[in-house]
CSV table of C-alpha atoms in Angstrom, one decimal:
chain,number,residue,atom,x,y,z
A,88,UNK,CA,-43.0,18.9,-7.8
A,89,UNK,CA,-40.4,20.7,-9.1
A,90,UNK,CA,-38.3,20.3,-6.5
A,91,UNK,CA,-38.3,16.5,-6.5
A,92,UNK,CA,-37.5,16.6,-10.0
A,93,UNK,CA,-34.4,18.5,-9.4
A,94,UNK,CA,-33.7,16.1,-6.3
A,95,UNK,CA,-34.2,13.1,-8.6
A,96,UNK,CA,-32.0,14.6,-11.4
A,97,UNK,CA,-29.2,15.4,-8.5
A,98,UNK,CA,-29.4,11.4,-7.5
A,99,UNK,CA,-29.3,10.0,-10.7
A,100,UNK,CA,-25.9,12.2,-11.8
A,101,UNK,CA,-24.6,11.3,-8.4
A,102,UNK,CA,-25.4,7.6,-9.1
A,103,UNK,CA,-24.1,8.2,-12.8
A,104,UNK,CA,-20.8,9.4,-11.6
A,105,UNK,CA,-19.8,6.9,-8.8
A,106,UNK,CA,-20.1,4.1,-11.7
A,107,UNK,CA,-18.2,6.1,-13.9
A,108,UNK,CA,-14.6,5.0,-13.9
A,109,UNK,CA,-12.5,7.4,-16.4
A,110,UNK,CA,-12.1,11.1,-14.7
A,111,UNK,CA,-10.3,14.4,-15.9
A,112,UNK,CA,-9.4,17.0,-13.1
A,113,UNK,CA,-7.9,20.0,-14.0
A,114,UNK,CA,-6.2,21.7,-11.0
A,115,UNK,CA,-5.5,25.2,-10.3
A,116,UNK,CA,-7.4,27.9,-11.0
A,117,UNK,CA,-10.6,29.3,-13.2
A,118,UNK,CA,-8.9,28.6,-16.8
A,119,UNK,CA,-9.9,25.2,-17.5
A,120,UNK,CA,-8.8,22.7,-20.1
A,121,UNK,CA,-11.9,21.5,-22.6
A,122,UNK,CA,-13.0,18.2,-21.0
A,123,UNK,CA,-12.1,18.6,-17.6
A,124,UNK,CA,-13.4,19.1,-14.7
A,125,UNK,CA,-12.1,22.1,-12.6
A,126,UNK,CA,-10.9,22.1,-8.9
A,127,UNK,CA,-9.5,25.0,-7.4
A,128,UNK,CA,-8.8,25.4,-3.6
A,129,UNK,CA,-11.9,25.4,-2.3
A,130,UNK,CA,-13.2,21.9,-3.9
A,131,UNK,CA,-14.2,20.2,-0.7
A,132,UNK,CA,-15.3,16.9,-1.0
A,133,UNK,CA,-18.6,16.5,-1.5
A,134,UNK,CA,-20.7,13.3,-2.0
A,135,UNK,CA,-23.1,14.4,-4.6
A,136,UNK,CA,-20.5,15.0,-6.9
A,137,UNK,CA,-18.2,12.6,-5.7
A,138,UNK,CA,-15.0,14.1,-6.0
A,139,UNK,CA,-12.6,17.1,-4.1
A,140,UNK,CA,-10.1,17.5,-1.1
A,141,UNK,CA,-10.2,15.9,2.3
A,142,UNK,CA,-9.4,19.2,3.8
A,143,UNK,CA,-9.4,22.7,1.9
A,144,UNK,CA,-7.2,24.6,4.5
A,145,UNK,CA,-3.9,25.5,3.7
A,146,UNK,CA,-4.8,25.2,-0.2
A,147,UNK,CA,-3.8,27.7,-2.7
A,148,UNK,CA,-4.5,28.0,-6.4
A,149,UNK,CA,-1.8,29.7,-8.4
A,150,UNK,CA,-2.3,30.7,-12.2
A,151,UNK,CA,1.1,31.4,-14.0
A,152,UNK,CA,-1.1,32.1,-17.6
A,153,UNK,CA,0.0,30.1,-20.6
A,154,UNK,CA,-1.7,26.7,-21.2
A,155,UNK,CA,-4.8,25.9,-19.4
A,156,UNK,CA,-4.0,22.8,-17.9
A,157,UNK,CA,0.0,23.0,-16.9
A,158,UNK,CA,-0.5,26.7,-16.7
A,159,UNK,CA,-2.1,26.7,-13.2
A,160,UNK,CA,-1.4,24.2,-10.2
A,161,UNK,CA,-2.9,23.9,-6.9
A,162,UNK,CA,0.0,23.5,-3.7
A,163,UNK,CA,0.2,23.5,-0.3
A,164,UNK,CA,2.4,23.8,2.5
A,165,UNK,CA,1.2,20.5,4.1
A,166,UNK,CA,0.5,17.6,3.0
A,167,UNK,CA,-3.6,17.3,1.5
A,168,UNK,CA,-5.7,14.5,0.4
A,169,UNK,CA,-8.1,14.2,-3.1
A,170,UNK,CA,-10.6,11.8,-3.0
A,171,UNK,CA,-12.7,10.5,-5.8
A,172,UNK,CA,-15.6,7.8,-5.6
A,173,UNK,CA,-14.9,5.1,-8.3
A,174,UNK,CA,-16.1,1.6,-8.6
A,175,UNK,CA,-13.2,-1.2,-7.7
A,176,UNK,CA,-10.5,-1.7,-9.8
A,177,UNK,CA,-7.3,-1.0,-11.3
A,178,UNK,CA,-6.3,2.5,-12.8
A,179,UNK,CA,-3.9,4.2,-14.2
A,180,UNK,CA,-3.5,7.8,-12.8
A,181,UNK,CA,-1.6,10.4,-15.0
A,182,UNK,CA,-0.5,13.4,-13.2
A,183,UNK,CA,1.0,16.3,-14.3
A,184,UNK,CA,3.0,17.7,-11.4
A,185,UNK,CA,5.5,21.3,-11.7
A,186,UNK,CA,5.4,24.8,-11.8
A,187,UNK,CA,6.0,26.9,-15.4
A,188,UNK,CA,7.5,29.4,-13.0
A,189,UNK,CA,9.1,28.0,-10.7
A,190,UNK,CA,10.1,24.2,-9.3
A,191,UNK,CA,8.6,21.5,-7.6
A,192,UNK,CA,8.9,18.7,-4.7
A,193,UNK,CA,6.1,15.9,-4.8
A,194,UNK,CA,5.8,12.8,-3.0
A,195,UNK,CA,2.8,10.8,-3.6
A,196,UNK,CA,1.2,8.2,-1.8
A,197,UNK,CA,-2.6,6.4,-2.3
A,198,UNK,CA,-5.0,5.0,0.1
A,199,UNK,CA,-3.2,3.8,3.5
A,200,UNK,CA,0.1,5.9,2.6
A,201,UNK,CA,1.1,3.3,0.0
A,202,UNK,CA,4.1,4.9,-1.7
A,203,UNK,CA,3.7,5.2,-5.5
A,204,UNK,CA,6.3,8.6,-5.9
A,205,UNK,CA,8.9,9.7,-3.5
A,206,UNK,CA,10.3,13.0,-4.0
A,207,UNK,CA,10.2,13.5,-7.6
A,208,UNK,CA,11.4,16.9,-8.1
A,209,UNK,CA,11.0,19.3,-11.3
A,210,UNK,CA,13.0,22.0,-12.3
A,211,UNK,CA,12.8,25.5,-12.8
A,212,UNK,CA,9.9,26.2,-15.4
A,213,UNK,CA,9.3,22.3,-15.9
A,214,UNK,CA,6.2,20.7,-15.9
A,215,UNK,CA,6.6,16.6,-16.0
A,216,UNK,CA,3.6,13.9,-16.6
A,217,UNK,CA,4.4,11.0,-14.5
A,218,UNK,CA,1.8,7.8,-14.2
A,219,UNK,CA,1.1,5.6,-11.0
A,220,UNK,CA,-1.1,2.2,-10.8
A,221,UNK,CA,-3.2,1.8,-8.5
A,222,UNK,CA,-5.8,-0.9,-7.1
A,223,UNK,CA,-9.0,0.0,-5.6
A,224,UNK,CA,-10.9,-2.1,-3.3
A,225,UNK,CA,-13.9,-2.5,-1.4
A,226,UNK,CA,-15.4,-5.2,0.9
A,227,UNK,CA,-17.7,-6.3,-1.2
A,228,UNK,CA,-17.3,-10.3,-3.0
A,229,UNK,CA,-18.6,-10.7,-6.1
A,230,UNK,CA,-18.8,-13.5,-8.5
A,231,UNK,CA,-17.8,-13.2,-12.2
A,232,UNK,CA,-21.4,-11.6,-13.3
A,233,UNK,CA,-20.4,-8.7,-10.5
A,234,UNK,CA,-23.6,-10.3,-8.1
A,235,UNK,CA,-22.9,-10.0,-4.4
A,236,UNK,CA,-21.9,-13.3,-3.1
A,237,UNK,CA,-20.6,-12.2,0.3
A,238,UNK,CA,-18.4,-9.5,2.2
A,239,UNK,CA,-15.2,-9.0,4.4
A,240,UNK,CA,-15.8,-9.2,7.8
A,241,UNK,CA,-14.3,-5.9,8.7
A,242,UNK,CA,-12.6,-5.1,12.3
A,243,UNK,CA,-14.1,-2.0,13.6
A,244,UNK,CA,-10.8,-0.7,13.2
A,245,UNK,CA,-10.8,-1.1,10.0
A,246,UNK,CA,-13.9,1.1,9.4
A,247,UNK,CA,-11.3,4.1,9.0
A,248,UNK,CA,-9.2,2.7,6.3
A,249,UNK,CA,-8.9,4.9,3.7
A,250,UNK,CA,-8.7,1.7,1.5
A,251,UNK,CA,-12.6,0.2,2.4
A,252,UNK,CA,-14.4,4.0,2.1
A,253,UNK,CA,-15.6,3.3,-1.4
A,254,UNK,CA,-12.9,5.8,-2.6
A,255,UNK,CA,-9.4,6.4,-4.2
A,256,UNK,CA,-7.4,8.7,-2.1
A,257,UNK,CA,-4.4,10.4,-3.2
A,258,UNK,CA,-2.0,12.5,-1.2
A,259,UNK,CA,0.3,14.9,-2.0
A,260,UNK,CA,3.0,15.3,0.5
A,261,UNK,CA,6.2,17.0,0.4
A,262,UNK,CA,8.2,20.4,0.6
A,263,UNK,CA,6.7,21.5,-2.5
A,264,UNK,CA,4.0,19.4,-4.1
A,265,UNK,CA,2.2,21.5,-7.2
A,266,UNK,CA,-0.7,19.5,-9.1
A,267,UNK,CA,-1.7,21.1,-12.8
A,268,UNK,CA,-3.9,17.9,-13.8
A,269,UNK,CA,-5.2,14.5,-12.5
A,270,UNK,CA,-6.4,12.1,-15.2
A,271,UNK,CA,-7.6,8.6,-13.6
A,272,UNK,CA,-8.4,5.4,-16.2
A,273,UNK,CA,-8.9,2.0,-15.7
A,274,UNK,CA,-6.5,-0.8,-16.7
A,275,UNK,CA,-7.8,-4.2,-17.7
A,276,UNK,CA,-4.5,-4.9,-18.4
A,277,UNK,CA,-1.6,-5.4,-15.5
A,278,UNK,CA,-0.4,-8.2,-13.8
A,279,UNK,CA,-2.4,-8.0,-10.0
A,280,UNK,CA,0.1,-9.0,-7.2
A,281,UNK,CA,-2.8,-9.9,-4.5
A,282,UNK,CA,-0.9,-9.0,-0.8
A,283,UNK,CA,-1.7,-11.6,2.4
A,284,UNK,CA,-0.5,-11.3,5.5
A,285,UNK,CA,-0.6,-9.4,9.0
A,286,UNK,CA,0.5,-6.2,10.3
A,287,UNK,CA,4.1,-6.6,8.6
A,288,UNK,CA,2.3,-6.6,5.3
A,289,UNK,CA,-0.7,-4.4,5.9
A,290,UNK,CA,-0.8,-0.9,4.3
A,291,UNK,CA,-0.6,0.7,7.3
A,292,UNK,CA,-2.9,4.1,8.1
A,293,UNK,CA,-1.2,5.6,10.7
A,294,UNK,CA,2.6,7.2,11.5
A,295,UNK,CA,5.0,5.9,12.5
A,296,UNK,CA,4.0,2.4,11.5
A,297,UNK,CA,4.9,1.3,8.4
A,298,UNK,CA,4.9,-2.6,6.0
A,299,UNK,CA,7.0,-3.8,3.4
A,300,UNK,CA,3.9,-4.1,1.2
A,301,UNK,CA,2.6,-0.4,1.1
A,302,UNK,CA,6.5,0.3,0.3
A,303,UNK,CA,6.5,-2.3,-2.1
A,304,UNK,CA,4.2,-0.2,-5.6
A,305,UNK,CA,7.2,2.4,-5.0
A,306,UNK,CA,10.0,-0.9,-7.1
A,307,UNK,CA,6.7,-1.8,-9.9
A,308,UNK,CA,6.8,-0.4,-13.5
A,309,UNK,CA,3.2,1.4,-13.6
A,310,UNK,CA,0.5,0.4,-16.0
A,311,UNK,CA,2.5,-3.3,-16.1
A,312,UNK,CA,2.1,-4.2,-12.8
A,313,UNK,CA,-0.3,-3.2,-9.6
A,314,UNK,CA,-0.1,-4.3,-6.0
A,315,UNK,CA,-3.5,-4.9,-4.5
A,316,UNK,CA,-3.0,-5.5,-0.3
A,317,UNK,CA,-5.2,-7.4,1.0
A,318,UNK,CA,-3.1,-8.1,4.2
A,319,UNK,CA,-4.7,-7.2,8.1
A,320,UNK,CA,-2.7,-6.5,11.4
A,321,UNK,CA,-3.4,-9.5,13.7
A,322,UNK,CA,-4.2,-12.0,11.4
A,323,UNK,CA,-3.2,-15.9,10.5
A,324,UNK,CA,-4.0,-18.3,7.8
A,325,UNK,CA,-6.8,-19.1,9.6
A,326,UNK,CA,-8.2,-15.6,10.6
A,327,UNK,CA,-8.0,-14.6,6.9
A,328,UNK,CA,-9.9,-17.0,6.0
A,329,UNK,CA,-12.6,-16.7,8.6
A,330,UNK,CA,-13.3,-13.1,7.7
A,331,UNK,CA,-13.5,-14.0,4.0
A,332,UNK,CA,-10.3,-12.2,3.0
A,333,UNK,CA,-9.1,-14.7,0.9
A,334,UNK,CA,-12.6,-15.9,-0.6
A,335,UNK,CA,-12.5,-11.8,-1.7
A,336,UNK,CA,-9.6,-12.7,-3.4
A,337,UNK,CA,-10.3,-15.9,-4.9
A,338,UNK,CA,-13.2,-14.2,-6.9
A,339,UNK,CA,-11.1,-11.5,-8.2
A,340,UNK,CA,-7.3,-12.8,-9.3
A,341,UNK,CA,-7.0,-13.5,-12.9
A,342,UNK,CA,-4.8,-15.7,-14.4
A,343,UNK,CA,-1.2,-14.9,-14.6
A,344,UNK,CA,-1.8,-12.9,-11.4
A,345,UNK,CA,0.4,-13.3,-8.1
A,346,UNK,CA,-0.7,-14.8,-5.1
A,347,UNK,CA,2.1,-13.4,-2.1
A,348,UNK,CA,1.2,-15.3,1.1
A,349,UNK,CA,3.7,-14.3,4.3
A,350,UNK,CA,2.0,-15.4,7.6
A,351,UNK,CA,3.6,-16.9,11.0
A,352,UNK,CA,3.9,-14.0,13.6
A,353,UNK,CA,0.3,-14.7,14.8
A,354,UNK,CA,0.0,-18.0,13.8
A,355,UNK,CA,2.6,-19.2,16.4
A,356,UNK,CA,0.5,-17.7,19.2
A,357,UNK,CA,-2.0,-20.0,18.6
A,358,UNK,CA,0.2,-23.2,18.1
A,359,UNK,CA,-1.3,-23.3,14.2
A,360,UNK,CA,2.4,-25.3,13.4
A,361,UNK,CA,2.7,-28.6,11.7
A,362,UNK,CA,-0.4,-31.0,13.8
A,363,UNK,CA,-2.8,-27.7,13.8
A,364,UNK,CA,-3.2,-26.6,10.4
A,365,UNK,CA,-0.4,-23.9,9.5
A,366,UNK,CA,0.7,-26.5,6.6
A,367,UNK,CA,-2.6,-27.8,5.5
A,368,UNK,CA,-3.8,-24.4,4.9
A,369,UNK,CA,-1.0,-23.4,3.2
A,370,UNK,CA,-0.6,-26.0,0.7
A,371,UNK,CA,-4.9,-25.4,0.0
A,372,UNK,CA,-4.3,-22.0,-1.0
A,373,UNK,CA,-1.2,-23.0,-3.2
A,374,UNK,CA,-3.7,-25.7,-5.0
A,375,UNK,CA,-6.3,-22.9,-5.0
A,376,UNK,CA,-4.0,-20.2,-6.5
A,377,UNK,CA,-2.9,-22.9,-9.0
A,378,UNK,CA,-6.2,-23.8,-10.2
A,379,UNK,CA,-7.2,-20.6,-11.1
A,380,UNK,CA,-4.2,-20.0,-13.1
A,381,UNK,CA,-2.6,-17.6,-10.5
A,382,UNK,CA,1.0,-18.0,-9.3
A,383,UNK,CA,1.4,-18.5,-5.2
A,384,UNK,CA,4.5,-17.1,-3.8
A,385,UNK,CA,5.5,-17.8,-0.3
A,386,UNK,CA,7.1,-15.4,2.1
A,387,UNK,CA,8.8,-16.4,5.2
A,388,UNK,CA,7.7,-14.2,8.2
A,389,UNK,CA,10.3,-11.5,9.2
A,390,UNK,CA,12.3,-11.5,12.1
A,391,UNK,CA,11.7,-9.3,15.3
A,392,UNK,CA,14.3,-7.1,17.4
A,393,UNK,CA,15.7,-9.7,19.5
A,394,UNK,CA,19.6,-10.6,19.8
A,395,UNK,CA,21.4,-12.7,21.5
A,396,UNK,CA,24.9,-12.2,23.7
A,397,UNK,CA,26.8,-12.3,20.4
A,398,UNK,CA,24.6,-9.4,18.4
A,399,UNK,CA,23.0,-12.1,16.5
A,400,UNK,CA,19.5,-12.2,15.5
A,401,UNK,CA,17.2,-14.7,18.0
A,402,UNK,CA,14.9,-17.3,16.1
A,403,UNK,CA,11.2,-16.2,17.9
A,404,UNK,CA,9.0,-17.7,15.2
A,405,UNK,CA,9.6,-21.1,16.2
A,406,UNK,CA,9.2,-23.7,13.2
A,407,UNK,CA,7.1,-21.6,11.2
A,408,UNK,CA,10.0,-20.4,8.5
A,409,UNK,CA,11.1,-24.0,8.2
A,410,UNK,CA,7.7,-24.9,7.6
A,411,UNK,CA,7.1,-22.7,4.7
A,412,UNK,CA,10.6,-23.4,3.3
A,413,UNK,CA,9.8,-27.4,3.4
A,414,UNK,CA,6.4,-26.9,1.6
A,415,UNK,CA,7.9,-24.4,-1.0
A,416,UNK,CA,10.3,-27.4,-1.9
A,417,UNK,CA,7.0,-30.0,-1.7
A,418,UNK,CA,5.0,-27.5,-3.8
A,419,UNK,CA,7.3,-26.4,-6.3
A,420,UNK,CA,6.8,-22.8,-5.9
A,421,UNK,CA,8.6,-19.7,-5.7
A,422,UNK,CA,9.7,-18.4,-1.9
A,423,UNK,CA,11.0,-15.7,-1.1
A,424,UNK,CA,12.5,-16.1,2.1
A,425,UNK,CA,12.7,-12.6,4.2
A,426,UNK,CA,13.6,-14.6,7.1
A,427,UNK,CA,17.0,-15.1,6.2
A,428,UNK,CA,17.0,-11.4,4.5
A,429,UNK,CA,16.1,-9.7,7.2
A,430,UNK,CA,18.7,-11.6,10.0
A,431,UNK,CA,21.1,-10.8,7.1
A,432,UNK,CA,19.6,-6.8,7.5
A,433,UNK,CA,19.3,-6.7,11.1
A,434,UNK,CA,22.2,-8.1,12.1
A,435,UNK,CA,24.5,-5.6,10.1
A,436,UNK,CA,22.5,-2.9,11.9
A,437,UNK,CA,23.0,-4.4,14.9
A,438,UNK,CA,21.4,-4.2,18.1
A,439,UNK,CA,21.1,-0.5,18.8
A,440,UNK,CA,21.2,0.9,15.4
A,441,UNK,CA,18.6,-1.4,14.1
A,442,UNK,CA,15.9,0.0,16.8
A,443,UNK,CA,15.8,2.7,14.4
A,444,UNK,CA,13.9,0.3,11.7
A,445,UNK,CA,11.2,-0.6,14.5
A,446,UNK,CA,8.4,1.7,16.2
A,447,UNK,CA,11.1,3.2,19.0
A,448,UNK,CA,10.6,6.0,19.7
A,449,UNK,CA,11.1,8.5,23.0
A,450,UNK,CA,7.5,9.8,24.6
A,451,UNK,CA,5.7,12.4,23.0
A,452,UNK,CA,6.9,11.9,19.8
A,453,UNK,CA,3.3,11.6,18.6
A,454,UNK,CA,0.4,13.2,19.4
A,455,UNK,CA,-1.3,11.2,22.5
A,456,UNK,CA,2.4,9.2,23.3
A,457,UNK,CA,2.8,10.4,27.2
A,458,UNK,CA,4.9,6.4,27.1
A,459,UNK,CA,8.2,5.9,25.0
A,460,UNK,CA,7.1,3.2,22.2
A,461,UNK,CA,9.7,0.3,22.0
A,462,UNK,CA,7.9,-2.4,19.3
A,463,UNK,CA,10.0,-4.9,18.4
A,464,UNK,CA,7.8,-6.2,15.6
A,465,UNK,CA,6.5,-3.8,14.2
A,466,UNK,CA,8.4,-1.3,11.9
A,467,UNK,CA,8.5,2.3,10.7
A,468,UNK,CA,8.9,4.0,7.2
A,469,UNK,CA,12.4,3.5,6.8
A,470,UNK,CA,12.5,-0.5,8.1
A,471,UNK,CA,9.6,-0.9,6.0
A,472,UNK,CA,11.2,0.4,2.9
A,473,UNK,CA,14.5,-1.7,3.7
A,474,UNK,CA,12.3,-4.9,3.7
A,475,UNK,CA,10.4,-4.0,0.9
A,476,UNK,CA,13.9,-4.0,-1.0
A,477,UNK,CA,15.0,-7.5,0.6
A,478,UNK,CA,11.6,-8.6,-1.5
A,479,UNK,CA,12.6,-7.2,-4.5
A,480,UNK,CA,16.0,-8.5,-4.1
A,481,UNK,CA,14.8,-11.7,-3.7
A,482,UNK,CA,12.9,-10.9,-6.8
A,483,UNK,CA,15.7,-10.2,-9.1
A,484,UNK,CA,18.0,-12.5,-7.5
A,485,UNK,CA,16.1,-15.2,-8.0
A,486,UNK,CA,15.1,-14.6,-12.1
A,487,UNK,CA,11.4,-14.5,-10.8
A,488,UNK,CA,9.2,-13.7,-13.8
A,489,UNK,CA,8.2,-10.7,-12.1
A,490,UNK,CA,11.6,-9.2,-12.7
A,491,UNK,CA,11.0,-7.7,-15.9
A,492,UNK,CA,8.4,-5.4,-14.2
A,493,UNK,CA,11.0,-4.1,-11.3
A,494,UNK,CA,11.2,-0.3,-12.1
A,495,UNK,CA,14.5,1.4,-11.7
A,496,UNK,CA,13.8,2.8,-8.3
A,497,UNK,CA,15.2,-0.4,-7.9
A,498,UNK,CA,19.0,0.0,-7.4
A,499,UNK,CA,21.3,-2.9,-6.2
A,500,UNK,CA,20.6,-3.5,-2.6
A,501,UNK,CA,22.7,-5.5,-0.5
A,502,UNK,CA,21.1,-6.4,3.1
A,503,UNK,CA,24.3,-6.4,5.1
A,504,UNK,CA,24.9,-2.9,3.8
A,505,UNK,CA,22.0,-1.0,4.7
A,506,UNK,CA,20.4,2.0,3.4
A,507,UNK,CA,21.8,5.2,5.6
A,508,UNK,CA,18.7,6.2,7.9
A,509,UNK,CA,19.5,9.9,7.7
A,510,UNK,CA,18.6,9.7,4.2
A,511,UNK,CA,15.5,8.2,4.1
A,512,UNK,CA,13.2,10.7,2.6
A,513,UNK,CA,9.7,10.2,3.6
A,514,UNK,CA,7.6,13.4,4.8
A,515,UNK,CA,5.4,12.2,7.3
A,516,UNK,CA,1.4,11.9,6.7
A,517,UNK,CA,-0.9,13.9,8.4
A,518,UNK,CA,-2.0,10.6,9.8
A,519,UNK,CA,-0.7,9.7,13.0
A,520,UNK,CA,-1.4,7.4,15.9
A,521,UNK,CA,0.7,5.7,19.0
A,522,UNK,CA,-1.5,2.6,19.5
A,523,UNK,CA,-0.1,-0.6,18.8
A,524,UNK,CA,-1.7,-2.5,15.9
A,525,UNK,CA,-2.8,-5.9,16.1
A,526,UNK,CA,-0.7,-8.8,16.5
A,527,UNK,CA,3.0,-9.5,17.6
């Protein structure tokens, strides 16, 4: 009897604590600030209490005394993974991130490696609070009262997102990443920029593939504005709508909220144009989005690694980019159009040196690679991040409302003067895989 008691009393905390949505973690090691919970290096993850590391190897608690909560920091020379079980949503995440005795190196990333800080550093004795905004999902649609109404119709693949496992994942990645404190609370308040789209949108899992829209939370003022992605390799207008993607967003965007909507790689393979539904659909959702009191933005489909004779960049999406551009015009709405923006890009790479935005790469690069990768669709980190910029060009360029919440990671970018690939800073995730994803 006793024991069933104590079984019960262990189910009903669990149960208490994956609805509770406002979390205090003080890092480091057995001094602990009043209110917080403590994790040290050997907090594995554990589902009864819902919280703790991915992996504890590698992990090291160091105490420099002084306060309690900046005092002590956990680091490690690789990158590793907290998880913590939390109810859907958006939340602000306050991190205190340094060393009292030394300095520090952090890049941080949530979920599917979107990038929310890239190599902030402190400096000698410095211990800075920084905040990051970040959506949680799950496949679960719900109406208004929170009643299950329906769910996404996953892809097996999908199974092993980190952004469907009922959890918010945070990793810390860099030469020298040190966490004193993680303080997680949710926010009723931001502007939600709902992500659609295929795998040149998707927050991807795996290195070295990479999407504009897990780059894209790095150029967003936290606590103003969050980027919830939505968007699935291999998918069209139509695709997302059969698995219920967008009916998952439909019940959750608020007013004021953006609706981004980029499709067309995939589309084209099934001859979706004009006579087949491509426009219809589009112009549906743009009522839809409207209606609710949401604000569509269109987003012409990126081009691939194809040039002609003259190093210029080869039209593959047939009509598709004209067709969005037309109904932009016929629906009044904003477009931003990375069609254009990223000929403009690729072409002042050129042929060769632009490979290096796409998956190329010689064999055995990865683990399991025996065959040289040569994608030319699909990018990598730093063609990614060089898209995500055109976006946010397009952004500012164009006076979008939006504008006001561009962050100042955000410098000037000019397309035909790319970013310098030997600078790109971005440690790679532990993550890593050399299959193709979905779609071309």
């Amino acid at each position: 009897m006793k024991n069933r008691v104590g079984f019960l009393m262990l189910f009903i905390c669990s149960l208490m604590f994956a609805q509770q949505t406002t979390f205090k973690f003080d890092f480091g090691g057995n001094r602990v600030e009043n209110g917080f919970i403590p994790i040290s290096s050997i907090s594995k993850f554990d589902k009864k209490t819902g919280y703790g590391f991915m992996d504890i190897s590698g992990l090291k608690s160091i105490d420099n005394g002084g306060n309690a909560l900046t005092g002590d920091f956990i680091t490690s020379d690789k990158p590793f993974y907290f998880s913590v079980a939390i109810p859907e949503g958006n939340y602000d995440i306050k991190l205190n991130l340094g060393d009292t005795k030394g300095t520090s190196e952090t890049t941080i990333r949530v979920e599917n490696r979107r990038l929310m800080l890239n190599d902030f550093k402190t400096r000698q004795g410095e211990v800075v609070e920084k905040q990051i905004t970040v959506h949680v999902k799950d496949s679960i649609i719900r109406n208004q009262n929170g009643d299950k109404i329906g769910i996404v119709k996953l892809k097996p693949r999908e199974t092993k997102y980190l952004h469907w496992d009922n959890l918010l994942t945070i990793e810390f990645n860099d030469k020298a990443p040190k966490v004193c404190s993680v303080i997680i609370q949710p926010n009723k308040t931001a502007k939600t920029i709902y992500l659609t789209g295929d795998s040149t949108v998707v927050d991807a899992q795996y290195e070295p593939w990479a999407s504009w829209g897990q780059m894209l939370p790095y150029f967003f003022a936290p606590n103003e504005v969050v980027i919830a992605n939505y968007a699935e390799s291999g998918e069209t207008l139509k695709a997302f709508e059969d698995r219920h993607r967008i009916d998952k967003i439909w019940n959750k965007i608020k007013r004021g909220d953006y609706l981004f909507i980029q499709f067309g790689h995939n589309d084209q393979k099934y001859g979706y144009s004009e006579k087949s539904g491509y426009r219809k659909r589009l112009k549906e959702w743009i009522q839809k989005a409207k209606q609710l009191g949401a604000i569509p933005v269109l987003v012409t489909s990126m081009n691939r690694h194809v040039f002609d004779q003259h190093n210029e960049i080869v039209n593959t999406l047939d009509d598709f980019p004209d067709a969005m551009r037309e109904i932009a015009k016929e629906e009044n709405v904003y477009l931003i159009d990375l069609n254009a923006l990223s000929k403009t890009l690729f072409e002042a790479m050129g042929p060769e040196n632009s490979k290096k935005a796409f998956v190329y790469y010689p064999a055995n690069s990865y683990p399991n690679q025996p065959k040289a990768l040569a994608d030319d669709t699909h990018f990598n980190t730093y063609g990614a991040y060089e898209l995500a910029k055109c976006v946010v060009k397009s952004i500012v360029d164009q006076n979008l409302p939006l504008k006001k919440y561009i962050s100042k990671n955000y410098k000037n970018f000019e397309p035909n003067k790319p970013d310098d690939v030997e600078k790109f800073h971005w440690p790679e995730s532990i993550f890593m895989e050399s299959l193709k994803p979905d779609g071309n």
